[in-house]
Amino acid sequence: MAGHMWESDSVAYVTPRGAGESDAWSQELENQQRRGTQRIVDVRELEPPPSIAAALRLKAGETAVVRRRIMYLDDQPVELTDSYYPAAIARGTGLAEARKIPGGAVTLVADLGFAISEVSEDVTVDMPTPAVREALHLDEGEPVLVLTRTSTTSEQQPVEVSQMTMLRGHRLTYRTKVG
């Protein structure tokens, strides 16, 4: 997998796109003359795992809409992305449909009146389940990087939690202004 590294700017992924613009993933790779595509594996309403429910501040029994995708770089699977939205926001919208969203989900979320103003990210390294290992074509014993991004509005309302499971070769670069 050497050569499959890229720097990711999270801000691009939580900023709504203009009319006719492609999603941030496709745009980032197009700028590098690479091809980034995605396949929607599943879209459904469900009770999310406890950690996701807590991040979305859902009450017991409340549901979320999950969009499960496989991200490809030059036709090779490189990331599994599960994005969760409170069902109260997503139900009846394009977020709950198993199709691509023009400009990406963050654009639709903003159009629904939930502009993202703050993002928190948690990064861990883990051993993949057999299903993840198969989906990403990993060797036995090869770890994955798991990035969980929680996006909130200026009113501190969580609107999206995305869990991205990535194979080696990803580089995450963070910058913080001081003073």
Short mmCIF file of C-alpha atoms in Angstrom, two decimals:
data_model
loop_
_atom_site.label_atom_id
_atom_site.label_comp_id
_atom_site.label_asym_id
_atom_site.label_seq_id
_atom_site.Cartn_x
_atom_site.Cartn_y
_atom_site.Cartn_z
CA MET A 1 0.00 0.00 0.00
CA ALA A 2 2.99 2.34 -0.20
CA GLY A 3 2.12 5.54 -1.98
CA HIS A 4 -1.45 5.67 -0.66
CA MET A 5 -0.73 8.51 1.74
CA TRP A 6 -2.45 11.87 1.69
CA GLU A 7 -2.93 14.68 4.15
CA SER A 8 -6.49 15.31 5.15
CA ASP A 9 -7.89 18.70 6.09
CA SER A 10 -10.97 17.97 8.23
CA VAL A 11 -12.36 21.47 7.68
CA ALA A 12 -12.97 20.67 4.01
CA TYR A 13 -15.07 17.68 5.05
CA VAL A 14 -17.42 19.68 7.28
CA THR A 15 -17.79 22.74 5.03
CA PRO A 16 -20.85 22.84 2.74
CA ARG A 17 -20.02 22.74 -0.98
CA GLY A 18 -21.21 25.21 -3.61
CA ALA A 19 -23.74 24.32 -6.30
CA GLY A 20 -22.30 21.78 -8.71
CA GLU A 21 -19.17 21.08 -6.60
CA SER A 22 -18.23 17.49 -5.88
CA ASP A 23 -17.84 16.14 -2.36
CA ALA A 24 -14.63 16.93 -0.43
CA TRP A 25 -13.23 13.37 -0.76
CA SER A 26 -13.47 13.38 -4.57
CA GLN A 27 -12.19 16.96 -4.82
CA GLU A 28 -9.16 16.37 -2.57
CA LEU A 29 -7.99 13.41 -4.62
CA GLU A 30 -8.82 15.01 -7.97
CA ASN A 31 -6.43 17.83 -7.02
CA GLN A 32 -3.72 15.14 -6.71
CA GLN A 33 -4.68 13.48 -10.01
CA ARG A 34 -6.04 10.49 -8.06
CA ARG A 35 -9.51 9.02 -8.26
CA GLY A 36 -11.60 8.79 -5.13
CA THR A 37 -14.95 7.06 -5.31
CA GLN A 38 -17.37 5.59 -2.83
CA ARG A 39 -19.95 2.83 -2.74
CA ILE A 40 -22.97 3.07 -0.47
CA VAL A 41 -23.26 -0.26 1.33
CA ASP A 42 -26.28 0.43 3.54
CA VAL A 43 -28.57 3.25 4.69
CA ARG A 44 -31.01 2.54 7.48
CA GLU A 45 -32.60 3.87 10.67
CA LEU A 46 -31.49 2.02 13.81
CA GLU A 47 -30.56 2.29 17.44
CA PRO A 48 -26.86 3.16 17.19
CA PRO A 49 -24.09 1.67 19.33
CA PRO A 50 -23.98 3.25 22.84
CA SER A 51 -20.88 5.39 22.09
CA ILE A 52 -22.54 6.86 18.97
CA ALA A 53 -25.85 7.42 20.79
CA ALA A 54 -23.99 9.25 23.56
CA ALA A 55 -22.07 11.43 21.07
CA LEU A 56 -25.35 12.34 19.33
CA ARG A 57 -26.96 12.92 22.77
CA LEU A 58 -29.81 10.55 21.93
CA LYS A 59 -32.16 9.45 24.71
CA ALA A 60 -32.74 5.72 25.35
CA GLY A 61 -34.69 4.27 22.44
CA GLU A 62 -34.05 7.20 20.08
CA THR A 63 -32.74 6.24 16.67
CA ALA A 64 -30.25 7.48 14.12
CA VAL A 65 -29.90 7.11 10.38
CA VAL A 66 -26.61 5.48 9.41
CA ARG A 67 -24.98 5.77 5.98
CA ARG A 68 -22.36 3.03 5.52
CA ARG A 69 -19.88 3.50 2.68
CA ILE A 70 -16.68 2.01 1.33
CA MET A 71 -14.22 4.63 0.07
CA TYR A 72 -11.93 3.72 -2.82
CA LEU A 73 -8.66 5.27 -3.94
CA ASP A 74 -7.87 4.42 -7.55
CA ASP A 75 -10.31 1.46 -7.32
CA GLN A 76 -8.73 0.01 -4.11
CA PRO A 77 -10.79 -0.01 -0.87
CA VAL A 78 -9.04 2.25 1.66
CA GLU A 79 -11.69 3.25 4.20
CA LEU A 80 -14.99 2.18 5.70
CA THR A 81 -17.09 5.17 6.72
CA ASP A 82 -20.23 4.96 8.84
CA SER A 83 -21.96 8.33 9.32
CA TYR A 84 -24.76 8.64 11.87
CA TYR A 85 -27.39 11.42 12.01
CA PRO A 86 -30.19 11.85 14.57
CA ALA A 87 -33.30 10.36 12.95
CA ALA A 88 -35.21 13.50 13.97
CA ILE A 89 -32.99 15.42 11.51
CA ALA A 90 -32.39 12.78 8.82
CA ARG A 91 -35.73 10.97 8.49
CA GLY A 92 -37.49 11.84 5.21
CA THR A 93 -34.42 13.58 3.74
CA GLY A 94 -31.72 12.55 1.29
CA LEU A 95 -29.65 11.43 4.30
CA ALA A 96 -32.04 8.48 4.68
CA GLU A 97 -31.86 7.46 1.00
CA ALA A 98 -29.35 4.97 -0.40
CA ARG A 99 -27.95 7.31 -3.02
CA LYS A 100 -25.14 9.85 -3.34
CA ILE A 101 -25.90 13.34 -2.08
CA PRO A 102 -24.84 16.19 -4.38
CA GLY A 103 -22.05 18.10 -2.61
CA GLY A 104 -21.98 15.51 0.18
CA ALA A 105 -24.03 15.02 3.33
CA VAL A 106 -22.57 18.06 5.10
CA THR A 107 -24.06 20.29 2.39
CA LEU A 108 -27.50 18.74 2.87
CA VAL A 109 -27.20 19.03 6.68
CA ALA A 110 -26.45 22.77 6.28
CA ASP A 111 -29.37 23.14 3.84
CA LEU A 112 -31.61 21.60 6.53
CA GLY A 113 -30.56 24.42 8.88
CA PHE A 114 -27.81 22.65 10.84
CA ALA A 115 -24.55 24.32 9.84
CA ILE A 116 -21.56 22.66 11.46
CA SER A 117 -19.45 25.05 13.52
CA GLU A 118 -17.33 22.72 15.66
CA VAL A 119 -15.73 19.32 15.16
CA SER A 120 -14.05 17.00 17.63
CA GLU A 121 -12.03 14.01 16.49
CA ASP A 122 -10.86 10.95 18.35
CA VAL A 123 -8.19 8.74 16.75
CA THR A 124 -7.37 5.19 17.83
CA VAL A 125 -5.45 2.25 16.41
CA ASP A 126 -7.20 -1.09 16.60
CA MET A 127 -7.14 -4.61 15.22
CA PRO A 128 -9.89 -5.07 12.62
CA THR A 129 -12.70 -7.58 12.81
CA PRO A 130 -12.61 -10.32 10.16
CA ALA A 131 -15.33 -8.46 8.19
CA VAL A 132 -13.29 -5.23 8.18
CA ARG A 133 -10.11 -7.11 7.26
CA GLU A 134 -11.93 -8.68 4.29
CA ALA A 135 -13.55 -5.41 3.14
CA LEU A 136 -10.22 -3.54 3.18
CA HIS A 137 -8.14 -6.48 1.86
CA LEU A 138 -5.88 -6.44 4.94
CA ASP A 139 -3.32 -9.02 5.93
CA GLU A 140 -3.69 -11.00 9.16
CA GLY A 141 -2.37 -8.92 12.09
CA GLU A 142 -2.51 -5.61 10.20
CA PRO A 143 -4.00 -2.79 12.35
CA VAL A 144 -6.42 -0.07 11.28
CA LEU A 145 -6.69 3.60 12.18
CA VAL A 146 -10.16 4.56 13.45
CA LEU A 147 -11.12 8.24 13.37
CA THR A 148 -14.40 9.22 15.02
CA ARG A 149 -15.54 12.74 14.13
CA THR A 150 -18.41 14.45 15.98
CA SER A 151 -19.80 17.55 14.29
CA THR A 152 -21.94 20.07 16.17
CA THR A 153 -23.76 23.31 15.44
CA SER A 154 -22.99 26.64 17.08
CA GLU A 155 -25.74 25.73 19.59
CA GLN A 156 -23.67 22.62 20.51
CA GLN A 157 -26.23 20.29 18.91
CA PRO A 158 -24.53 17.16 17.53
CA VAL A 159 -25.70 16.54 13.96
CA GLU A 160 -23.26 13.92 12.66
CA VAL A 161 -20.92 11.29 14.05
CA SER A 162 -18.72 9.62 11.46
CA GLN A 163 -16.57 6.63 12.22
CA MET A 164 -13.86 6.09 9.60
CA THR A 165 -11.87 2.87 9.64
CA MET A 166 -8.73 3.34 7.54
CA LEU A 167 -5.88 1.14 6.47
CA ARG A 168 -2.24 2.06 6.94
CA GLY A 169 -0.85 4.88 4.85
CA HIS A 170 -3.22 7.59 6.05
CA ARG A 171 -1.67 10.69 7.48
CA LEU A 172 -3.72 12.99 9.70
CA THR A 173 -2.31 16.47 10.14
CA TYR A 174 -3.63 18.76 12.86
CA ARG A 175 -2.81 22.43 13.42
CA THR A 176 -3.82 24.57 16.38
CA LYS A 177 -3.43 28.32 16.74
CA VAL A 178 -2.02 29.43 20.06
CA GLY A 179 -2.56 32.94 21.43
#
